[in-house]
Coordinates of C-alpha atoms in Angstrom, one line a residue:
X19 CA -7.0 -35.4 -62.9
X20 CA -6.3 -35.2 -59.2
X21 CA -5.7 -31.9 -57.4
X22 CA -5.3 -30.8 -53.8
X23 CA -8.7 -29.2 -53.7
X24 CA -9.5 -31.7 -50.9
X25 CA -11.0 -31.7 -47.5
X26 CA -9.6 -33.5 -44.5
X27 CA -11.6 -35.3 -41.9
X28 CA -10.3 -37.3 -39.0
X29 CA -10.6 -38.1 -35.3
X30 CA -6.9 -38.3 -34.1
X31 CA -6.9 -42.1 -34.9
X32 CA -7.7 -42.2 -38.6
X33 CA -8.1 -39.5 -41.3
X34 CA -9.4 -39.3 -44.9
X35 CA -9.3 -36.9 -47.8
X36 CA -12.4 -36.1 -49.8
X37 CA -12.5 -34.3 -53.1
X38 CA -15.0 -31.6 -54.2
X39 CA -17.4 -34.1 -55.6
X40 CA -17.6 -36.0 -52.4
X41 CA -15.3 -38.9 -53.4
X42 CA -13.1 -40.3 -50.7
X43 CA -9.7 -40.5 -52.5
X44 CA -7.3 -41.2 -49.6
X45 CA -7.8 -43.1 -46.4
X46 CA -5.6 -45.4 -44.3
X47 CA -6.8 -48.1 -41.8
X48 CA -6.7 -49.0 -39.0
X49 CA -4.8 -45.8 -38.2
X50 CA -3.5 -42.7 -40.1
X51 CA -0.1 -44.3 -41.0
X52 CA -1.7 -47.7 -41.9
X53 CA -2.7 -49.4 -45.1
X54 CA -3.9 -46.9 -47.7
X55 CA -7.0 -48.9 -48.6
X56 CA -8.3 -45.8 -50.5
X57 CA -5.4 -44.8 -52.6
X58 CA -6.8 -43.2 -55.7
X59 CA -5.1 -39.9 -55.0
X60 CA -1.8 -41.7 -55.8
X61 CA -3.0 -43.8 -58.7
X62 CA -3.7 -41.3 -61.5
X63 CA -2.1 -42.7 -64.7
X64 CA -1.4 -39.9 -67.2
X65 CA -2.4 -41.5 -70.4
X66 CA -4.4 -44.5 -71.6
X67 CA -1.1 -45.9 -72.9
X68 CA 0.5 -45.9 -69.5
X69 CA 1.0 -49.6 -68.5
X70 CA -0.3 -48.6 -65.1
X71 CA -3.5 -47.1 -66.5
X72 CA -6.5 -48.2 -64.4
X73 CA -10.1 -47.6 -63.7
X74 CA -10.0 -44.2 -61.8
X75 CA -12.7 -45.5 -59.4
X76 CA -10.4 -48.1 -57.9
X77 CA -9.4 -47.2 -54.4
X78 CA -12.2 -44.8 -53.9
X79 CA -15.5 -44.5 -52.0
X80 CA -17.6 -42.4 -54.3
X81 CA -21.2 -41.1 -54.1
X82 CA -22.1 -40.3 -57.7
X83 CA -25.2 -38.4 -58.6
X84 CA -26.7 -39.5 -61.9
X85 CA -26.6 -36.6 -64.4
X86 CA -24.6 -34.5 -61.9
X87 CA -24.2 -30.8 -62.8
X88 CA -21.9 -29.4 -60.1
X89 CA -21.1 -29.5 -56.4
X90 CA -20.1 -27.3 -53.6
X91 CA -18.4 -28.0 -50.3
X92 CA -17.7 -26.5 -46.9
X93 CA -16.9 -27.5 -43.3
X94 CA -19.6 -27.2 -40.7
X95 CA -18.5 -24.2 -38.6
X96 CA -15.8 -24.9 -36.1
X97 CA -15.6 -28.6 -36.8
X98 CA -13.8 -31.4 -38.7
X99 CA -17.1 -32.3 -40.3
X100 CA -17.3 -31.9 -44.1
X101 CA -20.5 -31.2 -46.0
X102 CA -20.7 -31.7 -49.8
X103 CA -23.8 -30.8 -51.8
X104 CA -24.4 -32.4 -55.2
X105 CA -26.7 -30.9 -57.9
X106 CA -28.1 -32.7 -60.9
X107 CA -29.4 -31.4 -64.2
X108 CA -33.0 -32.0 -63.2
X109 CA -33.1 -29.9 -60.1
X110 CA -32.2 -32.7 -57.7
X111 CA -30.0 -31.9 -54.7
X112 CA -28.2 -34.3 -52.4
X113 CA -26.3 -33.4 -49.2
X114 CA -23.4 -35.5 -47.9
X115 CA -22.0 -35.1 -44.4
X116 CA -18.7 -36.8 -43.7
X117 CA -16.9 -37.2 -40.4
X118 CA -14.9 -39.6 -38.2
X119 CA -16.5 -40.0 -34.8
X120 CA -14.8 -38.3 -31.9
X121 CA -16.2 -37.3 -28.5
X122 CA -15.9 -37.9 -24.8
X123 CA -17.3 -41.3 -23.6
X124 CA -16.7 -43.0 -20.2
X125 CA -14.0 -40.5 -19.2
X126 CA -12.0 -41.0 -22.4
X127 CA -12.1 -39.9 -26.0
X128 CA -14.0 -42.2 -28.2
X129 CA -12.2 -42.2 -31.6
X130 CA -12.8 -45.5 -33.5
X131 CA -11.3 -46.3 -36.9
X132 CA -14.5 -45.4 -38.6
X133 CA -15.8 -43.0 -41.3
X134 CA -19.5 -42.0 -41.3
X135 CA -21.1 -40.8 -44.5
X136 CA -24.7 -39.4 -44.1
X137 CA -26.6 -38.8 -47.3
X138 CA -29.8 -36.7 -47.4
X139 CA -32.0 -35.9 -50.4
X140 CA -32.7 -32.2 -50.3
X141 CA -34.7 -31.5 -53.5
X142 CA -36.2 -33.3 -56.5
X143 CA -35.8 -37.0 -57.2
X144 CA -32.0 -37.6 -57.3
X145 CA -30.6 -40.9 -58.2
X146 CA -27.3 -42.0 -56.6
X147 CA -24.7 -44.6 -57.3
X148 CA -22.6 -45.7 -54.4
X149 CA -19.2 -47.2 -55.2
X150 CA -17.1 -48.6 -52.4
X151 CA -13.8 -50.0 -53.8
X152 CA -11.2 -50.4 -51.1
X153 CA -7.9 -52.0 -52.2
X154 CA -5.7 -53.5 -49.5
X155 CA -1.9 -53.6 -49.3
X156 CA -1.7 -50.0 -50.4
X157 CA -3.9 -50.6 -53.4
X158 CA -2.4 -53.9 -54.4
X159 CA -5.0 -56.5 -53.3
X160 CA -8.7 -56.7 -54.2
X161 CA -10.6 -57.7 -51.2
X162 CA -12.9 -60.7 -50.9
X163 CA -16.5 -59.4 -50.5
X164 CA -19.1 -61.0 -48.3
X165 CA -22.5 -59.6 -47.5
X166 CA -25.1 -59.6 -44.7
X167 CA -28.5 -58.2 -44.4
X168 CA -27.3 -54.7 -43.7
X169 CA -23.5 -54.9 -44.2
X170 CA -20.8 -55.6 -46.6
X171 CA -17.4 -57.0 -45.5
X172 CA -14.2 -56.3 -47.4
X173 CA -11.8 -59.0 -46.4
X174 CA -8.0 -59.3 -46.8
X175 CA -5.4 -61.4 -45.1
X176 CA -4.3 -58.4 -43.0
X177 CA -7.6 -56.7 -42.0
X178 CA -11.3 -56.6 -42.7
X179 CA -13.5 -53.6 -43.1
X180 CA -17.2 -53.6 -42.6
X181 CA -19.6 -51.2 -44.2
X182 CA -22.9 -51.0 -42.4
X183 CA -25.7 -49.2 -44.1
X184 CA -29.5 -48.8 -44.5
X185 CA -29.0 -48.5 -48.3
X186 CA -29.9 -51.5 -50.5
X187 CA -26.9 -53.8 -50.2
X188 CA -27.5 -55.3 -53.6
X189 CA -27.3 -51.9 -55.2
X190 CA -24.1 -51.1 -53.5
X191 CA -22.4 -54.4 -54.5
X192 CA -23.7 -54.2 -58.1
X193 CA -23.0 -50.4 -58.1
X194 CA -26.4 -49.8 -59.5
X195 CA -28.1 -46.3 -59.2
X196 CA -31.1 -46.0 -57.0
X197 CA -33.7 -43.3 -56.2
X198 CA -32.6 -41.5 -53.1
X199 CA -36.0 -40.8 -51.6
X200 CA -35.0 -41.0 -47.9
X201 CA -31.8 -40.4 -45.9
X202 CA -29.1 -43.1 -46.1
X203 CA -26.2 -43.7 -43.7
X204 CA -22.9 -45.5 -44.4
X205 CA -20.6 -46.5 -41.6
X206 CA -17.3 -47.9 -42.6
X207 CA -14.9 -49.3 -40.0
X208 CA -13.7 -52.3 -38.1
X209 CA -15.5 -55.6 -38.5
X210 CA -17.8 -55.1 -35.6
X211 CA -21.6 -55.1 -35.4
X212 CA -23.5 -51.9 -34.3
X213 CA -25.1 -52.0 -30.9
X214 CA -28.1 -49.9 -32.0
X215 CA -30.0 -49.1 -35.2
X216 CA -28.1 -47.7 -38.2
X217 CA -29.8 -44.3 -38.4
X218 CA -29.9 -43.9 -34.6
X219 CA -26.2 -44.7 -34.4
X220 CA -25.2 -42.4 -37.2
X221 CA -27.3 -39.5 -35.8
X222 CA -25.9 -40.0 -32.3
X223 CA -22.3 -40.1 -33.6
X224 CA -22.8 -37.0 -35.7
X225 CA -24.4 -35.0 -32.9
X226 CA -21.8 -35.9 -30.3
X227 CA -18.9 -35.3 -32.8
X228 CA -20.2 -31.9 -33.7
X229 CA -20.7 -30.9 -30.1
X230 CA -17.1 -32.1 -29.3
X231 CA -15.5 -30.1 -32.0
X232 CA -17.4 -26.9 -31.2
X233 CA -16.5 -27.3 -27.6
X234 CA -12.9 -27.8 -28.5
X235 CA -12.8 -24.7 -30.6
X236 CA -14.4 -22.7 -27.8
X237 CA -11.4 -23.5 -25.7
X238 CA -9.0 -21.9 -28.1
X239 CA -7.4 -18.6 -27.4
X240 CA -7.5 -17.1 -30.9
X241 CA -6.4 -13.7 -32.2
X242 CA -9.0 -11.1 -33.1
X243 CA -8.2 -11.1 -36.8
X244 CA -8.2 -14.0 -39.3
X245 CA -10.2 -16.2 -36.9
X246 CA -11.6 -18.5 -39.5
X247 CA -8.2 -19.2 -40.9
X248 CA -6.7 -19.9 -37.5
X249 CA -9.6 -22.1 -36.4
X250 CA -9.3 -24.2 -39.5
X251 CA -5.5 -24.5 -39.1
X252 CA -5.9 -25.5 -35.5
X253 CA -8.5 -28.2 -36.2
X254 CA -6.3 -29.5 -39.0
X255 CA -3.2 -29.7 -36.7
X256 CA -5.3 -31.6 -34.2
X257 CA -6.5 -34.1 -36.9
X258 CA -2.8 -34.8 -37.6
X259 CA -2.3 -35.7 -33.9
X260 CA -2.3 -39.5 -33.3
X261 CA -3.8 -39.1 -29.8
X262 CA -3.2 -42.7 -28.7
X263 CA 0.5 -42.0 -28.3
X264 CA 0.7 -38.2 -28.6
X265 CA 2.7 -38.3 -31.9
X266 CA 2.0 -35.7 -34.6
X267 CA 2.4 -36.6 -38.2
X268 CA 4.0 -34.2 -40.6
X269 CA 1.1 -34.7 -43.1
X270 CA -1.7 -37.2 -43.8
X271 CA -0.3 -38.4 -47.1
X272 CA 2.7 -40.0 -48.7
X273 CA 4.3 -39.3 -52.1
X274 CA 2.4 -36.2 -53.3
X275 CA 5.4 -34.8 -55.1
X276 CA 7.0 -31.4 -54.2
X277 CA 6.9 -30.7 -58.0
X278 CA 6.1 -32.7 -61.1
X279 CA 8.6 -35.1 -62.5
X280 CA 11.2 -34.5 -59.7
X281 CA 10.8 -37.8 -57.7
X282 CA 10.8 -35.7 -54.5
X283 CA 8.0 -37.9 -53.2
X284 CA 8.2 -38.8 -49.5
X285 CA 6.1 -40.4 -46.9
X286 CA 5.1 -37.9 -44.2
X287 CA 2.8 -40.0 -42.1
X288 CA 5.4 -40.0 -39.3
X289 CA 6.5 -37.8 -36.4
X290 CA 9.5 -35.6 -37.0
X291 CA 10.7 -34.2 -33.7
X292 CA 11.6 -30.9 -35.4
X293 CA 8.2 -30.5 -37.0
X294 CA 6.3 -31.6 -33.9
X295 CA 8.0 -29.0 -31.8
X296 CA 6.8 -26.2 -34.0
X297 CA 3.2 -27.8 -34.0
X298 CA 3.2 -27.9 -30.2
X299 CA 4.6 -24.4 -29.9
X300 CA 1.8 -23.1 -32.2
X301 CA -1.0 -25.0 -30.4
X302 CA 0.3 -23.8 -27.1
X303 CA -0.1 -20.3 -28.3
X304 CA -3.8 -21.1 -28.8
X305 CA -4.1 -22.7 -25.3
X306 CA -4.2 -26.4 -26.5
X307 CA -2.4 -27.7 -23.5
X308 CA -3.7 -31.3 -23.6
X309 CA -2.1 -32.0 -27.0
X310 CA 1.2 -30.6 -25.7
X311 CA 1.0 -32.8 -22.6
X312 CA 0.3 -35.9 -24.8
X313 CA 3.3 -35.1 -27.0
X314 CA 5.6 -34.5 -24.1
X315 CA 4.7 -38.0 -22.9
X316 CA 5.6 -39.3 -26.4
X317 CA 9.0 -37.7 -26.4
X318 CA 9.7 -38.6 -22.7
X319 CA 9.3 -42.2 -23.7
X320 CA 11.7 -41.6 -26.6
X321 CA 14.3 -39.9 -24.4
X322 CA 14.0 -42.7 -21.8
X323 CA 14.8 -45.3 -24.5
X324 CA 17.5 -43.3 -26.2
X325 CA 20.9 -45.0 -26.1
X326 CA 23.3 -42.5 -24.5
X327 CA 20.9 -39.7 -25.5
X328 CA 21.1 -40.5 -29.2
X329 CA 17.9 -39.5 -31.1
X330 CA 16.6 -40.2 -34.6
X331 CA 15.1 -37.3 -36.5
X332 CA 11.8 -39.1 -37.2
X333 CA 9.8 -41.9 -35.5
X334 CA 6.8 -43.9 -36.3
X335 CA 3.6 -42.8 -34.5
X336 CA 4.0 -45.6 -32.0
X337 CA 7.7 -44.7 -31.6
X338 CA 8.9 -47.2 -34.3
X339 CA 12.5 -46.6 -34.9
X340 CA 12.8 -48.5 -38.2
X341 CA 10.5 -47.1 -40.9
X342 CA 12.1 -48.6 -43.9
X343 CA 11.4 -46.9 -47.2
X344 CA 10.1 -49.0 -50.0
X345 CA 8.5 -48.2 -53.4
X346 CA 5.0 -49.3 -54.2
X347 CA 5.2 -50.4 -57.8
X348 CA 1.5 -50.8 -58.6
X349 CA 0.6 -47.2 -57.8
X350 CA 1.4 -44.8 -60.6
X351 CA 1.5 -41.7 -58.4
X352 CA -0.2 -38.4 -58.0
X353 CA -1.1 -37.3 -61.5
X354 CA 1.1 -40.2 -62.6
X355 CA 4.2 -38.6 -61.1
X356 CA 5.8 -41.5 -59.1
X357 CA 7.3 -43.2 -57.3
X358 CA 5.0 -43.9 -54.4
X359 CA 7.0 -44.5 -51.3
X360 CA 6.0 -46.1 -48.0
X361 CA 8.3 -45.5 -45.1
X362 CA 11.0 -42.8 -44.9
X363 CA 14.8 -43.2 -45.1
X364 CA 15.2 -40.1 -43.0
X365 CA 15.1 -42.3 -39.9
X366 CA 18.7 -43.4 -40.7
X367 CA 20.0 -39.8 -41.1
X368 CA 22.0 -37.8 -38.7
X369 CA 20.2 -34.5 -38.0
X370 CA 21.7 -32.8 -35.0
X371 CA 19.0 -30.2 -34.6
X372 CA 16.7 -32.9 -33.0
X373 CA 18.3 -32.4 -29.6
X374 CA 17.3 -28.8 -29.5
X375 CA 13.8 -29.6 -30.8
X376 CA 13.2 -32.0 -27.9
X377 CA 14.6 -29.7 -25.3
X378 CA 12.6 -26.7 -26.6
X379 CA 9.4 -28.7 -26.6
X380 CA 10.1 -30.1 -23.1
X381 CA 10.9 -26.6 -21.7
X382 CA 7.1 -26.0 -21.5
X383 CA 6.8 -28.7 -18.9
X384 CA 8.9 -26.6 -16.5
X385 CA 7.3 -23.2 -17.0
X386 CA 3.7 -23.7 -18.0
X387 CA 1.7 -23.9 -14.8
X388 CA -1.4 -25.2 -16.6
X389 CA 0.1 -28.6 -17.1
X390 CA -1.0 -31.4 -14.9
X391 CA 2.4 -33.1 -14.9
X392 CA 5.1 -30.5 -14.6
X393 CA 8.7 -31.2 -15.3
X394 CA 11.0 -32.1 -12.4
X395 CA 14.5 -33.3 -11.6
X396 CA 14.1 -36.6 -13.3
X397 CA 13.0 -35.1 -16.6
X398 CA 15.8 -32.5 -16.3
X399 CA 18.4 -35.3 -15.9
X400 CA 17.1 -37.0 -19.0
X401 CA 17.3 -33.7 -21.0
X402 CA 20.8 -33.2 -19.8
X403 CA 21.8 -36.3 -21.7
X404 CA 20.4 -34.7 -24.8
X405 CA 22.3 -31.5 -23.9
X406 CA 25.5 -33.5 -23.8
X407 CA 24.9 -34.8 -27.3
X408 CA 24.2 -31.2 -28.5
X409 CA 27.5 -30.1 -27.1
X410 CA 29.3 -32.9 -28.7
X411 CA 27.6 -32.6 -32.1
X412 CA 26.9 -28.9 -32.7
X413 CA 29.9 -28.5 -35.0
X414 CA 29.7 -31.9 -36.7
X415 CA 28.4 -32.5 -40.2
X416 CA 24.8 -33.7 -40.6
X417 CA 22.1 -34.0 -43.2
X418 CA 20.6 -30.7 -42.1
X419 CA 17.0 -29.6 -41.6
X420 CA 16.2 -30.3 -45.3
X421 CA 17.4 -33.9 -45.0
X422 CA 19.9 -33.9 -47.8
X423 CA 20.5 -37.6 -48.7
X424 CA 24.1 -37.6 -49.9
X425 CA 25.5 -34.2 -48.8
X426 CA 26.7 -33.6 -45.2
X427 CA 27.9 -30.3 -43.8
X428 CA 28.0 -28.4 -40.6
X429 CA 24.6 -26.7 -40.9
X430 CA 24.0 -23.5 -39.1
X431 CA 20.4 -24.3 -38.2
X432 CA 21.5 -27.6 -36.5
X433 CA 24.2 -25.8 -34.6
X434 CA 21.8 -23.1 -33.5
X435 CA 19.3 -25.7 -32.3
X436 CA 22.1 -27.3 -30.3
X437 CA 22.8 -23.9 -28.8
X438 CA 19.1 -23.6 -28.0
X439 CA 19.3 -27.0 -26.1
X440 CA 22.0 -25.6 -23.8
X441 CA 20.3 -22.2 -23.5
X442 CA 17.0 -23.7 -22.3
X443 CA 18.7 -26.2 -20.0
X444 CA 20.3 -23.3 -18.2
X445 CA 17.0 -21.6 -17.8
X446 CA 15.3 -24.9 -16.6
X447 CA 18.1 -25.4 -14.1
X448 CA 17.5 -21.9 -12.8
X449 CA 13.8 -22.7 -12.5
X450 CA 14.7 -25.8 -10.5
X451 CA 17.1 -23.9 -8.2
X452 CA 20.2 -25.8 -9.6
X453 CA 22.6 -22.9 -9.7
X454 CA 25.7 -25.0 -10.6
X455 CA 23.9 -26.7 -13.5
X456 CA 22.5 -23.4 -14.7
X457 CA 26.0 -21.9 -14.8
X458 CA 27.4 -24.9 -16.6
X459 CA 24.8 -24.9 -19.4
X460 CA 25.1 -21.1 -19.7
X461 CA 28.8 -21.4 -20.2
X462 CA 28.3 -24.0 -22.9
X463 CA 25.6 -22.0 -24.6
X464 CA 27.8 -18.9 -24.7
X465 CA 30.7 -20.9 -26.0
X466 CA 28.6 -22.4 -28.8
X467 CA 27.1 -19.1 -29.6
X468 CA 30.5 -17.5 -30.1
X469 CA 31.7 -20.3 -32.4
X470 CA 28.5 -20.2 -34.5
X471 CA 28.9 -16.4 -34.9
X472 CA 32.5 -16.9 -36.0
X473 CA 31.9 -19.8 -38.3
X474 CA 28.5 -19.1 -39.8
X475 CA 28.8 -15.4 -40.3
X476 CA 30.2 -14.6 -43.8
X477 CA 31.6 -11.1 -43.9
X478 CA 31.9 -11.1 -47.7
X479 CA 28.2 -12.0 -48.0
X480 CA 27.3 -9.8 -45.1
X481 CA 25.0 -12.4 -43.6
X482 CA 24.8 -15.6 -41.7
X483 CA 25.0 -18.5 -44.1
X484 CA 23.6 -22.0 -44.4
X485 CA 26.8 -23.9 -43.4
X486 CA 30.0 -23.2 -41.4
X487 CA 32.4 -21.5 -43.8
X488 CA 29.9 -21.5 -46.7
X489 CA 28.3 -18.9 -48.9
X490 CA 24.8 -20.4 -49.6
X491 CA 21.6 -19.3 -47.9
X492 CA 18.7 -21.3 -46.6
X493 CA 15.4 -20.3 -45.2
X494 CA 16.0 -21.6 -41.6
X495 CA 18.2 -18.6 -41.1
X496 CA 15.0 -16.6 -40.8
X497 CA 14.5 -18.4 -37.4
X498 CA 17.6 -16.9 -35.7
X499 CA 15.4 -14.5 -33.8
X500 CA 12.5 -17.0 -33.3
X501 CA 14.7 -19.3 -31.2
X502 CA 16.3 -16.3 -29.4
X503 CA 19.7 -16.8 -30.9
X504 CA 19.7 -13.1 -32.1
X505 CA 17.7 -10.2 -30.9
X506 CA 15.4 -8.5 -33.4
X507 CA 17.5 -5.3 -33.1
X508 CA 20.8 -7.1 -33.9
X509 CA 21.9 -5.6 -37.3
X510 CA 23.1 -9.1 -38.3
X511 CA 19.5 -10.4 -38.1
X512 CA 18.2 -7.7 -40.4
X513 CA 21.1 -8.2 -42.8
X514 CA 20.4 -12.0 -42.9
X515 CA 16.7 -11.5 -43.5
X516 CA 17.5 -9.2 -46.4
X517 CA 20.0 -11.6 -47.8
X518 CA 17.6 -14.5 -47.6
X519 CA 15.0 -12.5 -49.4
X520 CA 17.4 -11.5 -52.2
X521 CA 18.6 -15.0 -52.6
X522 CA 15.5 -17.2 -52.1
X523 CA 12.4 -15.1 -52.7
X524 CA 10.6 -15.6 -56.0
X525 CA 7.5 -13.5 -56.3
X526 CA 5.7 -13.7 -53.0
X527 CA 7.2 -17.0 -51.9
X528 CA 10.6 -18.4 -50.7
X529 CA 12.5 -21.5 -51.7
X530 CA 14.1 -23.5 -48.9
X531 CA 17.4 -23.1 -50.7
X532 CA 18.4 -22.7 -54.4
X533 CA 21.6 -24.7 -54.3
X534 CA 21.6 -28.0 -56.2
X535 CA 20.9 -31.1 -54.0
X536 CA 20.6 -34.8 -54.6
X537 CA 17.6 -34.3 -57.0
X538 CA 18.8 -31.1 -58.7
X539 CA 17.5 -27.6 -58.0
X540 CA 14.2 -27.2 -56.2
X541 CA 11.3 -26.3 -58.5
X542 CA 8.7 -25.1 -56.0
X543 CA 8.7 -22.9 -52.9
X544 CA 8.2 -24.3 -49.4
X545 CA 5.1 -22.8 -47.8
X546 CA 6.5 -22.5 -44.3
X547 CA 9.4 -20.4 -45.5
X548 CA 7.2 -17.5 -46.5
X549 CA 5.5 -17.6 -43.1
X550 CA 9.0 -17.5 -41.5
X551 CA 9.8 -14.5 -43.6
X552 CA 6.6 -12.8 -42.6
X553 CA 7.4 -13.4 -38.9
X554 CA 10.9 -12.0 -39.5
X555 CA 9.5 -8.9 -41.1
X556 CA 7.2 -8.3 -38.1
X557 CA 10.0 -8.7 -35.7
X558 CA 12.0 -6.1 -37.6
X559 CA 9.1 -3.7 -37.3
X560 CA 8.0 -4.0 -40.9
X561 CA 4.4 -4.9 -39.9
X562 CA 2.4 -3.4 -42.8
X563 CA 4.6 -5.2 -45.3
X564 CA 4.2 -8.4 -43.3
X565 CA 0.4 -8.1 -43.1
X566 CA 0.1 -7.5 -46.8
X567 CA 2.2 -10.5 -47.6
X568 CA 0.2 -12.6 -45.1
X569 CA -3.0 -11.7 -46.8
X570 CA -1.5 -12.7 -50.1
X571 CA -0.5 -16.1 -48.8
X572 CA -3.9 -16.7 -47.2
X573 CA -5.5 -16.4 -50.6
X574 CA -3.5 -19.4 -51.9
X575 CA -5.1 -21.8 -49.5
X576 CA -7.5 -24.3 -51.1
X577 CA -11.2 -23.7 -51.1
X578 CA -11.5 -25.2 -47.6
X579 CA -8.7 -23.2 -46.1
X580 CA -6.0 -25.9 -46.2
X581 CA -2.4 -25.8 -47.3
X582 CA 0.1 -28.4 -48.6
X583 CA 3.9 -28.4 -48.2
X584 CA 4.9 -26.6 -51.4
X585 CA 3.6 -24.0 -53.9
X586 CA 4.5 -23.1 -57.4
X587 CA 5.5 -19.4 -57.0
X588 CA 4.4 -18.6 -60.5
X589 CA 1.0 -20.3 -60.8
X590 CA 0.1 -20.6 -57.1
X591 CA -0.7 -24.3 -57.5
X592 CA -0.3 -26.4 -54.3
X593 CA 2.1 -29.4 -54.4
X594 CA 3.6 -31.7 -51.8
X595 CA 2.1 -33.8 -49.0
X596 CA -1.3 -32.6 -47.7
X597 CA -2.4 -31.1 -45.4
X598 CA 1.0 -30.1 -44.2
X599 CA 1.3 -29.3 -40.4
X600 CA 4.3 -27.0 -41.0
X601 CA 2.2 -24.8 -43.3
X602 CA -0.7 -24.6 -40.9
X603 CA 1.7 -23.8 -38.0
X604 CA 3.1 -20.9 -40.0
X605 CA -0.4 -19.6 -40.6
X606 CA -1.2 -19.7 -36.9
X607 CA 2.1 -18.1 -35.8
X608 CA 1.8 -15.2 -38.3
X609 CA -1.9 -14.5 -37.4
X610 CA -1.1 -14.4 -33.7
X611 CA 1.9 -12.1 -34.2
X612 CA 0.2 -9.7 -36.7
X613 CA -3.4 -9.5 -35.4
X614 CA -4.6 -6.5 -33.6
X615 CA -5.4 -7.1 -30.0
X616 CA -9.0 -7.5 -29.0
X617 CA -8.8 -4.3 -27.0
X618 CA -7.7 -2.4 -30.1
X619 CA -10.5 -3.6 -32.2
X620 CA -13.4 -1.7 -30.7

């Protein structure tokens, strides 16, 4: 049965997920939102009587040790390189090193759509079976297989993958075990010949990739405490960055359900403007300015193309505006809990918080002096178009931050983010010496602030509430201080935090909301919400309580330090798309806020 005890590898072009036994169970080509040619993660029929029952090895790239006893797994320190060690019953030991090549070459970053698997016998006389079973069209098409002297080609009408190896080709095609008496390299990627020897190429790609990641980590400004957790979270966020355009995907997977038998199965391999803002903000706290610059170019192109400043909440990673949602019928789903969806209907929704998300992200361009391309008058004029939309829409119904599909309300979070757009535009205008525009946007921000406080504060509840004139709570209310809408010493903020906890907290975790939605009541907690709660506790001066809760949440990461979107608050089991950028962002923000300073540590 599948689980989320998985490791993620990637190079900001493609990514893959590998289980604890070294089997690649999820991987898309030729980019991270592409065809899921390795889709076994989402094809786990529950019973042999299920009409979709299948050979569980379909859609995998497995390295199976004959008479295997157990395995262990870890990342090479400060890298996105995963090492799995397999042990057999006879004392044999095999070491697998998996990575996607990434390093500087010819004044650019070399990041081909390629996965490299290096296999080394460590002890004994282990025998290994290599099974490479890609399935194209998201698992629906068996490829045609052709062979050469040192390669196998997997051919479909849409694309061809080539596996180049110094392992016996016949053994791979016939899936026959062989004695691993020397190192073996497997390079899977585009249908291109290598320009050097197989072992030489694999070794060179490994050494350069390892050097690259270690250098990248050395550039991070990390807190004194929880360094391993922060470094792993930062690397994971970077792996979720499609560097070619600057987009940042919400997660590397589609359709891992939020909870079993709920049909809350969504495709997260796209760029939500809201999520991406939080990712950029977290990485900026660690000094990752290049990723922020790349993302700013991505949203600048979106703003330039926006009709009258109108934005969609989510875009494809190449700025696709139509990412139609369809169901893949031949995949049974994670643990058999379908449907499997490709595309996301959210691109059609009205989510008014996006205007604030873009302005907040773009604000860095005007104030961060490290950036090579600072913001100027032209960008400001483009952002003002978004500000005009925020003014027009802050009190209009939308789908809200949780993307309700059939329920529209005036959501407090959306209104607050529209306020934030006006607030930051006023500050940007001051920075640019535009006093009249600064005054205009300050008046609009103050006006919107007053209306939100009148409409979203419920005196009977004694708290801000989820919607204008409503009574329900949702976890985004914990962000009122984070986006500077309320000061930490405002008694309304403390009251709201306490009300959110009373309403949404179950055990150590928080639900997004508990009101019934299009799919019933939520069954699992949303991981980012507990991090928002921890941040709020720290802002209120309840630091020890915040630290203890943070330590508790860290223990719920999988064995490799990764988090998904959701968690069962009772069992601690991870659910939802994986790895989830929102969750890793929350980890970084809490660690930075709660850590002792370096000067205090000695």
